[in-house]
Coordinates of C-alpha atoms in Angstrom, one line a residue:
M919 CA 144.7 69.5 129.7
T920 CA 142.4 71.8 127.0
F921 CA 140.8 69.6 123.7
L922 CA 140.2 71.4 120.9
M923 CA 137.1 70.0 118.7
L924 CA 136.7 70.9 115.0
K925 CA 134.0 70.2 112.7
T926 CA 133.7 70.2 109.2
L927 CA 131.9 72.9 108.0
S928 CA 129.0 72.5 105.6
P929 CA 129.5 74.8 102.4
L930 CA 128.1 78.0 102.1
P931 CA 124.6 78.0 101.4
P932 CA 123.8 79.5 97.6
P933 CA 123.0 82.6 97.4
P934 CA 119.4 84.0 97.5
P935 CA 117.3 84.7 94.3
P936 CA 118.4 87.9 92.3
L937 CA 115.6 90.8 93.2
F938 CA 115.0 91.8 89.3
S939 CA 113.6 89.3 86.5
L940 CA 113.1 91.0 83.4
N941 CA 111.7 89.8 80.0
P942 CA 113.8 90.1 77.1
R943 CA 111.4 90.5 74.8
N944 CA 111.1 93.7 76.1
L945 CA 115.0 94.9 77.0
T946 CA 114.3 98.1 75.4
T947 CA 111.7 98.8 77.3
I948 CA 112.9 97.6 80.8
T949 CA 116.9 98.3 81.5
S950 CA 118.5 98.2 84.9
S951 CA 119.0 101.9 83.9
S952 CA 115.8 102.6 84.3
L953 CA 115.7 100.9 87.7
H954 CA 117.0 103.4 90.9
C955 CA 116.9 100.7 93.8
S956 CA 118.4 98.0 91.5
Q957 CA 122.1 97.0 90.8
L958 CA 123.1 95.4 87.4
N959 CA 124.1 92.5 89.0
H960 CA 120.7 92.5 90.5
V961 CA 119.5 91.5 86.7
T962 CA 118.4 88.4 85.3
L963 CA 116.8 87.6 82.5
E964 CA 114.4 84.7 81.8
S965 CA 114.4 82.0 79.1
N966 CA 111.7 83.2 76.1
S967 CA 109.8 79.6 76.9
I968 CA 108.7 81.7 79.8
I969 CA 106.5 82.9 77.6
N970 CA 104.3 80.2 76.9
S971 CA 101.4 79.8 78.7
E972 CA 98.1 77.3 78.8
S973 CA 96.0 79.0 81.5
K974 CA 92.3 80.2 80.1
K975 CA 92.8 83.9 78.8
E976 CA 90.1 86.2 80.4
T977 CA 89.3 89.8 79.5
E978 CA 88.7 92.8 81.3
R979 CA 87.7 96.3 79.9
G980 CA 89.3 95.2 76.9
I981 CA 92.8 93.9 78.3
E982 CA 93.2 90.4 77.7
F983 CA 95.5 88.4 80.3
E984 CA 96.1 85.4 81.7
P985 CA 95.2 84.5 85.5
G986 CA 97.3 80.9 85.7
D987 CA 97.3 79.5 88.8
S988 CA 97.0 82.8 90.9
F989 CA 94.8 83.8 93.3
F990 CA 92.0 85.8 90.8
R991 CA 88.3 87.2 91.4
H992 CA 86.4 88.5 88.4
E993 CA 84.6 90.3 91.4
S994 CA 87.5 92.1 92.2
A995 CA 87.1 94.1 88.4
I996 CA 85.8 96.9 90.4
G997 CA 88.4 97.6 92.7
R998 CA 91.1 97.5 89.6
D999 CA 88.5 100.1 87.4
L1000 CA 88.7 102.1 90.6
G1001 CA 92.5 102.3 90.9
A1002 CA 92.3 102.6 86.6
L1003 CA 90.6 105.6 87.2
A1004 CA 92.6 107.0 90.3
A1005 CA 95.7 106.9 88.1
S1006 CA 94.5 108.3 85.3
L1007 CA 93.5 110.9 87.1
Y1008 CA 97.0 111.4 89.0
K1009 CA 99.0 111.6 85.2
K1010 CA 96.4 113.8 84.1
S1011 CA 97.2 116.4 86.9
R1012 CA 100.9 115.5 87.5
G1013 CA 102.1 114.4 84.1
S1014 CA 104.0 111.4 85.2
L1015 CA 103.3 108.5 86.8
R1016 CA 105.4 105.8 88.8
V1017 CA 103.2 102.8 90.4
L1018 CA 104.5 100.3 92.4
D1019 CA 102.4 96.9 92.6
A1020 CA 103.5 95.8 95.9
M1021 CA 101.2 92.1 95.8
C1022 CA 100.6 91.7 91.9
G1023 CA 99.3 88.4 91.4
C1024 CA 98.6 87.3 88.0
G1025 CA 99.7 91.3 86.8
V1026 CA 97.0 92.3 86.0
R1027 CA 96.8 95.4 87.7
S1028 CA 100.1 96.2 86.6
L1029 CA 99.1 95.9 83.2
R1030 CA 96.1 98.0 83.2
Y1031 CA 98.1 100.7 85.2
L1032 CA 100.4 100.6 82.0
V1033 CA 97.5 100.5 79.4
Q1034 CA 94.7 102.5 80.6
S1035 CA 96.4 104.7 83.4
E1036 CA 99.4 105.4 80.8
A1037 CA 101.9 104.8 83.6
D1038 CA 105.2 106.1 82.5
F1039 CA 106.7 102.8 84.9
V1040 CA 105.2 99.9 86.8
W1041 CA 107.4 98.0 89.6
A1042 CA 105.1 94.7 89.9
N1043 CA 106.1 92.6 92.3
D1044 CA 105.2 89.7 94.4
G1045 CA 106.2 87.1 96.9
N1046 CA 105.6 84.0 95.0
E1047 CA 107.7 82.9 92.1
D1048 CA 105.5 80.1 91.1
Y1049 CA 103.9 83.2 89.1
N1050 CA 106.7 84.4 87.3
K1051 CA 105.6 82.8 83.8
T1052 CA 102.0 84.2 84.2
I1053 CA 103.0 87.8 85.2
I1054 CA 105.6 88.1 82.0
S1055 CA 103.2 86.8 79.7
N1056 CA 100.8 88.8 80.5
L1057 CA 103.6 92.2 81.1
S1058 CA 104.9 91.4 77.6
K1059 CA 101.5 92.1 75.8
F1060 CA 102.6 95.3 76.7
R1061 CA 104.2 96.7 73.6
V1062 CA 105.9 100.5 74.0
H1063 CA 106.1 102.7 70.7
D1064 CA 108.8 105.2 71.5
E1065 CA 111.7 106.2 68.5
G1066 CA 114.1 106.9 70.9
G1067 CA 114.1 102.8 72.0
E1068 CA 115.3 103.7 75.6
K1069 CA 111.5 103.9 77.1
K1070 CA 111.4 102.3 80.3
K1071 CA 108.2 101.2 81.4
W1072 CA 108.1 97.5 83.7
V1073 CA 110.1 95.4 86.2
L1074 CA 108.9 92.1 87.4
T1075 CA 110.4 91.1 91.4
H1076 CA 109.7 88.8 93.7
S1077 CA 110.7 89.6 96.9
D1078 CA 108.8 90.6 100.0
A1079 CA 106.6 93.9 99.8
N1080 CA 108.2 94.8 102.5
R1081 CA 111.5 94.8 101.8
V1082 CA 111.0 96.3 98.4
M1083 CA 109.5 99.3 99.7
T1084 CA 112.1 99.8 102.1
E1085 CA 114.6 99.1 99.6
C1086 CA 113.1 102.1 97.6
Y1087 CA 113.2 104.3 100.6
L1088 CA 116.9 104.3 101.0
N1089 CA 117.6 104.7 97.6
R1090 CA 115.0 107.6 97.3
D1091 CA 113.3 105.8 94.6
Y1092 CA 109.6 107.2 95.3
F1093 CA 106.5 106.3 93.6
D1094 CA 103.2 107.8 92.8
L1095 CA 101.0 105.1 93.5
I1096 CA 101.4 102.2 95.7
D1097 CA 99.0 99.3 95.1
I1098 CA 98.8 97.2 98.4
D1099 CA 96.4 94.5 97.7
S1100 CA 97.0 92.0 100.9
F1101 CA 94.8 89.8 102.8
G1102 CA 93.0 89.8 106.2
S1103 CA 93.9 92.4 108.3
E1104 CA 97.7 93.0 107.6
S1105 CA 99.0 95.9 108.3
T1106 CA 102.8 96.1 108.7
F1107 CA 102.6 97.7 105.2
I1108 CA 101.5 101.0 105.4
R1109 CA 104.5 102.1 107.4
S1110 CA 106.6 100.8 104.5
A1111 CA 104.9 102.3 101.9
Y1112 CA 104.3 105.6 103.2
D1113 CA 108.3 105.8 103.4
A1114 CA 108.2 104.5 99.3
L1115 CA 105.6 107.1 98.2
K1116 CA 105.9 110.5 96.9
L1117 CA 104.6 113.3 98.7
D1118 CA 100.8 114.3 97.7
G1119 CA 101.0 110.5 96.4
L1120 CA 98.2 107.8 96.2
L1121 CA 98.0 104.9 98.6
Y1122 CA 95.4 101.7 97.8
L1123 CA 95.2 100.1 100.8
T1124 CA 93.2 96.4 101.0
S1125 CA 91.9 94.6 103.6
T1126 CA 89.7 91.5 103.4
D1127 CA 88.9 90.9 107.6
G1128 CA 85.3 90.9 107.6
Y1129 CA 85.2 89.0 110.9
S1130 CA 87.3 91.6 112.7
S1131 CA 85.2 94.7 111.4
G1132 CA 82.2 92.2 112.4
G1133 CA 83.3 93.4 116.1
H1134 CA 84.2 89.7 116.4
R1135 CA 87.9 89.6 117.5
P1136 CA 88.6 92.9 118.7
H1137 CA 91.8 92.6 119.9
H1138 CA 92.8 91.8 116.5
S1139 CA 91.7 94.4 115.1
L1140 CA 93.3 96.6 118.0
A1141 CA 96.2 94.8 117.0
S1142 CA 96.2 95.1 113.8
Y1143 CA 94.7 99.0 113.1
G1144 CA 94.8 100.0 117.0
A1145 CA 90.9 99.8 116.7
F1146 CA 88.5 97.9 119.8
V1147 CA 85.7 97.3 117.7
R1148 CA 82.8 95.8 118.8
P1149 CA 79.2 94.1 116.6
M1150 CA 77.4 97.2 114.9
P1151 CA 75.1 96.8 112.7
F1152 CA 76.5 98.9 109.7
S1153 CA 80.1 96.4 110.6
N1154 CA 81.3 97.0 107.3
E1155 CA 81.5 100.6 106.9
V1156 CA 83.2 100.4 109.9
G1157 CA 85.7 97.9 108.2
L1158 CA 86.6 101.2 106.3
R1159 CA 86.6 103.2 109.3
M1160 CA 89.1 100.7 110.8
L1161 CA 90.7 100.5 107.9
I1162 CA 91.3 104.5 107.5
G1163 CA 91.8 104.8 111.3
G1164 CA 94.8 102.5 111.3
A1165 CA 96.5 104.6 108.5
V1166 CA 95.8 108.1 109.6
R1167 CA 97.3 106.6 113.0
E1168 CA 100.9 105.0 111.1
A1169 CA 100.7 108.4 109.3
S1170 CA 100.7 110.7 112.1
V1171 CA 103.6 109.2 113.5
L1172 CA 106.1 110.2 110.4
G1173 CA 104.1 113.3 110.1
F1174 CA 102.0 113.1 107.4
R1175 CA 98.5 113.6 106.8
V1176 CA 95.7 111.3 105.3
T1177 CA 93.0 111.9 102.8
P1178 CA 90.2 109.2 101.8
L1179 CA 89.5 110.1 97.7
F1180 CA 87.0 107.3 97.8
S1181 CA 86.5 104.1 99.8
Y1182 CA 84.9 100.5 98.7
Y1183 CA 83.6 97.6 99.7
S1184 CA 82.5 94.6 98.2
Y1185 CA 80.7 91.4 99.4
H1186 CA 83.1 89.2 98.1
G1187 CA 85.9 88.0 100.5
P1188 CA 84.7 90.3 101.9
V1189 CA 87.3 93.7 100.3
F1190 CA 87.9 96.9 101.7
R1191 CA 89.8 99.1 99.5
V1192 CA 90.7 102.6 100.2
M1193 CA 92.5 105.0 98.1
L1194 CA 94.1 107.7 100.6
Q1195 CA 96.1 111.0 99.6
V1196 CA 99.0 111.6 101.2
N1197 CA 101.1 114.8 102.3
R1198 CA 102.9 116.3 105.3
G1199 CA 101.5 118.3 107.7
K1200 CA 99.8 118.6 110.6
V1201 CA 96.8 117.0 111.9
P1202 CA 94.0 119.5 112.1
E1203 CA 92.0 119.9 115.4
S1204 CA 89.1 118.4 113.8
R1205 CA 91.0 115.4 113.6
N1206 CA 87.6 112.7 112.3
Y1207 CA 90.1 110.4 114.2
G1208 CA 87.5 109.5 117.5
F1209 CA 84.8 106.5 118.8
I1210 CA 81.3 105.7 117.3
S1211 CA 78.7 104.4 118.9
Y1212 CA 75.3 102.4 118.5
C1213 CA 72.5 102.2 121.1
T1214 CA 70.9 98.4 120.6
Q1215 CA 68.0 100.0 122.7
C1216 CA 67.2 102.6 120.4
G1217 CA 69.2 102.3 117.5
N1218 CA 70.9 105.5 117.2
S1219 CA 74.3 106.5 117.0
Q1220 CA 76.6 108.8 117.8
E1221 CA 80.4 110.1 117.0
I1222 CA 82.1 111.1 120.4
S1223 CA 85.4 112.6 120.7
W1224 CA 88.4 112.2 122.5
H1225 CA 87.0 114.4 125.2
G1226 CA 83.2 112.7 125.3
L1227 CA 85.3 109.5 126.6
G1228 CA 84.1 109.1 130.6
R1229 CA 80.7 110.6 129.4
I1230 CA 79.5 108.7 127.0
S1231 CA 75.6 108.2 127.2
C1232 CA 72.3 108.0 124.6
P1233 CA 69.8 110.1 125.0
C1234 CA 67.3 107.3 125.6
N1235 CA 68.8 106.9 128.3
N1236 CA 68.8 110.5 130.2
G1237 CA 72.1 110.6 130.0
E1238 CA 72.7 107.5 132.3
V1239 CA 75.1 105.3 131.5
S1240 CA 73.3 102.2 129.7
S1241 CA 74.9 98.5 129.1
S1242 CA 73.0 98.9 125.5
L1243 CA 75.4 101.7 124.5
V1244 CA 77.8 99.5 122.0
V1245 CA 81.5 102.0 121.9
S1246 CA 84.0 101.2 118.9
G1247 CA 87.3 102.7 118.2
P1248 CA 88.8 104.6 117.8
L1249 CA 88.1 105.1 113.8
W1250 CA 88.2 107.3 111.0
T1251 CA 84.5 109.4 111.8
G1252 CA 85.0 111.6 108.8
P1253 CA 84.4 111.2 105.2
L1254 CA 84.5 108.1 102.9
H1255 CA 84.6 109.7 99.8
D1256 CA 85.9 113.0 98.0
T1257 CA 83.3 114.6 96.7
A1258 CA 84.4 116.8 93.9
Y1259 CA 87.6 113.6 93.3
V1260 CA 84.7 110.9 93.1
K1261 CA 82.7 113.0 90.0
E1262 CA 86.2 113.6 88.0
M1263 CA 86.3 109.5 88.4
L1264 CA 82.9 109.1 86.7
N1265 CA 83.3 111.8 84.2
L1266 CA 86.5 109.6 83.3
A1267 CA 84.5 106.8 83.0
L1268 CA 82.2 108.1 80.9
E1269 CA 84.6 109.2 79.1
W1270 CA 86.2 106.2 78.4
E1271 CA 83.0 104.2 78.3
W1272 CA 82.8 102.6 81.3
A1273 CA 79.8 103.9 82.1
G1274 CA 77.2 105.3 80.1
S1275 CA 74.8 104.7 77.1
D1276 CA 77.2 103.5 74.9
S1277 CA 79.1 101.3 78.1
K1278 CA 78.4 97.4 78.2
G1279 CA 77.9 97.3 82.0
T1280 CA 76.7 100.3 84.0
D1281 CA 77.9 98.9 87.3
I1282 CA 80.5 101.2 87.6
E1283 CA 78.3 104.0 87.0
K1284 CA 76.5 103.3 89.7
L1285 CA 79.0 102.6 92.1
L1286 CA 80.1 106.2 91.8
T1287 CA 77.0 107.8 91.6
Q1288 CA 76.4 106.1 95.1
M1289 CA 79.8 107.2 96.7
I1290 CA 78.7 110.9 95.6
D1291 CA 75.4 110.9 97.5
E1292 CA 76.8 109.2 99.8
S1293 CA 79.3 112.6 100.5
D1294 CA 76.4 114.3 101.6
P1295 CA 78.0 117.0 104.2
K1296 CA 74.8 116.8 106.5
L1297 CA 75.0 112.7 106.3
P1298 CA 76.7 110.4 109.5
F1299 CA 78.8 107.4 109.7
G1300 CA 77.0 104.6 109.0
Y1301 CA 73.7 103.3 107.7
I1302 CA 70.3 102.0 108.4
K1303 CA 68.9 98.4 107.0
L1304 CA 65.3 98.7 106.5
D1305 CA 65.0 95.1 107.9
E1306 CA 66.1 96.8 111.1
V1307 CA 63.6 99.7 110.8
A1308 CA 61.1 96.9 110.0
S1309 CA 61.4 94.9 112.6
R1310 CA 62.0 97.7 115.3
A1311 CA 58.3 99.3 114.3
K1312 CA 57.0 95.4 113.8
V1313 CA 56.0 96.2 110.0
N1314 CA 56.6 94.2 106.6
S1315 CA 60.0 96.3 105.4
P1316 CA 59.4 99.2 103.6
P1317 CA 60.0 100.1 99.7
L1318 CA 63.6 101.8 99.5
R1319 CA 62.6 104.1 97.3
S1320 CA 59.2 105.3 99.1
M1321 CA 61.0 105.0 102.5
M1322 CA 63.5 107.8 101.1
S1323 CA 61.1 109.9 99.4
S1324 CA 59.2 109.9 103.0
I1325 CA 62.7 111.3 105.0
L1326 CA 63.3 113.9 102.4
K1327 CA 59.7 115.4 102.7
E1328 CA 60.6 115.1 106.4
G1329 CA 63.0 117.9 105.9
Y1330 CA 65.9 115.1 106.2
A1331 CA 69.3 114.4 104.5
V1332 CA 69.5 110.6 102.8
S1333 CA 70.9 108.1 100.3
R1334 CA 71.3 104.7 99.6
S1335 CA 74.5 102.8 100.8
H1336 CA 77.1 101.5 98.2
I1337 CA 77.9 99.2 101.1
A1338 CA 74.1 97.4 101.4
S1339 CA 71.8 96.9 99.0
N1340 CA 68.4 98.0 101.4
A1341 CA 70.3 99.9 103.6
I1342 CA 70.0 104.1 103.6
K1343 CA 72.6 106.6 105.2
T1344 CA 71.1 109.6 106.6
N1345 CA 70.5 111.9 109.3
C1346 CA 67.2 110.9 110.6
P1347 CA 66.6 109.8 114.0
M1348 CA 65.7 105.8 113.8
S1349 CA 62.7 106.9 116.0
V1350 CA 61.1 108.8 113.0
C1351 CA 62.2 106.0 110.5
I1352 CA 60.1 104.0 112.4
Q1353 CA 57.4 105.9 112.4
I1354 CA 57.5 106.8 108.8
A1355 CA 57.6 102.5 108.3
K1356 CA 54.6 102.4 110.4
N1357 CA 52.5 105.5 107.8
L1358 CA 53.5 103.6 104.9
Q1359 CA 52.1 100.0 106.1
Q1360 CA 49.0 102.1 106.5
S1361 CA 48.7 104.1 103.1

């Protein structure tokens, strides 16, 4: 005999929240027709009460906003400055600009892309729905003066960033600039971003994983960026090269070529940010994607190609394999900045009075100037801390300006590093740096 047991079915769960959330006070600038990825039944309107906010108001480059309860850092303003400058240059050269701010936080980046970079459309997305009122309050400050009355400017969603970018790809809705301000060493967004990005578009990536870049979690960096990273004295530059290298690896799978336009490190966090230009094309013979080494014995570093694997040695060991040699990679070993591009950014910063004698602060001018100096093709990867030179020379740390001047007199290239205040980038061997430090001590 067969018994049939019936179980009362529970009611179906409610449908997921709609993907799009629009501001009713801006319906003339935000309509469902502006969204290639949206359907009309995905659009919901918020009540007017969401505009009210009691959070403290902040001002950044003349833009007023409210951080609310979002994770917000004043120190990240320079990273947002760089993004706004790059976006504006893109708009000036291409004539149009569509931005996807995949993890918008309180929405200040999206607002700055709209106001300062004059973006034609910004898609602001954040997975945390608790930020809804704050983001809409901030983006509602943007007003469009358009006699046609049908100009579309921004939309807000609360969804997983990968889902948003994948839906854009499936609907062939591509963006000129995608900003991914992620936390930790989360690299799963890179491939989705490539799919949703226009050819020749800009991808602004982030990492805050200083522990992996410092070589303390090599298996973690290997899983996230495909690089086995070990401790090196210029670990913060390694963090930038690790992030670019991971992006290069993902791009090559899809047949894309990646060019770093600028790379920025900030100690708070820490934060590693890189702006990449993405095009379709074969990877050139010189891939700028290999290994780097540092010798703990003599202090010199060198780049190692894939063909050099198995034959790695340091000159201080007469070509013999030595335990003093530390190797990390594969990483990006090419330029961190595009010189001509950074010069354009500096000129625009001067035009906007973010730099120069008329500016209230010159941090951005100092940063961009140092990036230009770092772009000298004679300079290798990495940097040398003057404290390390002093330790090896057994003298007090030499003055940075005097050290740089002496290195130039010896015929070597040298610049300051924007990553470390008391460090230099130079092609001068460590042994010569040590002798210069000794001579400065005696003079």
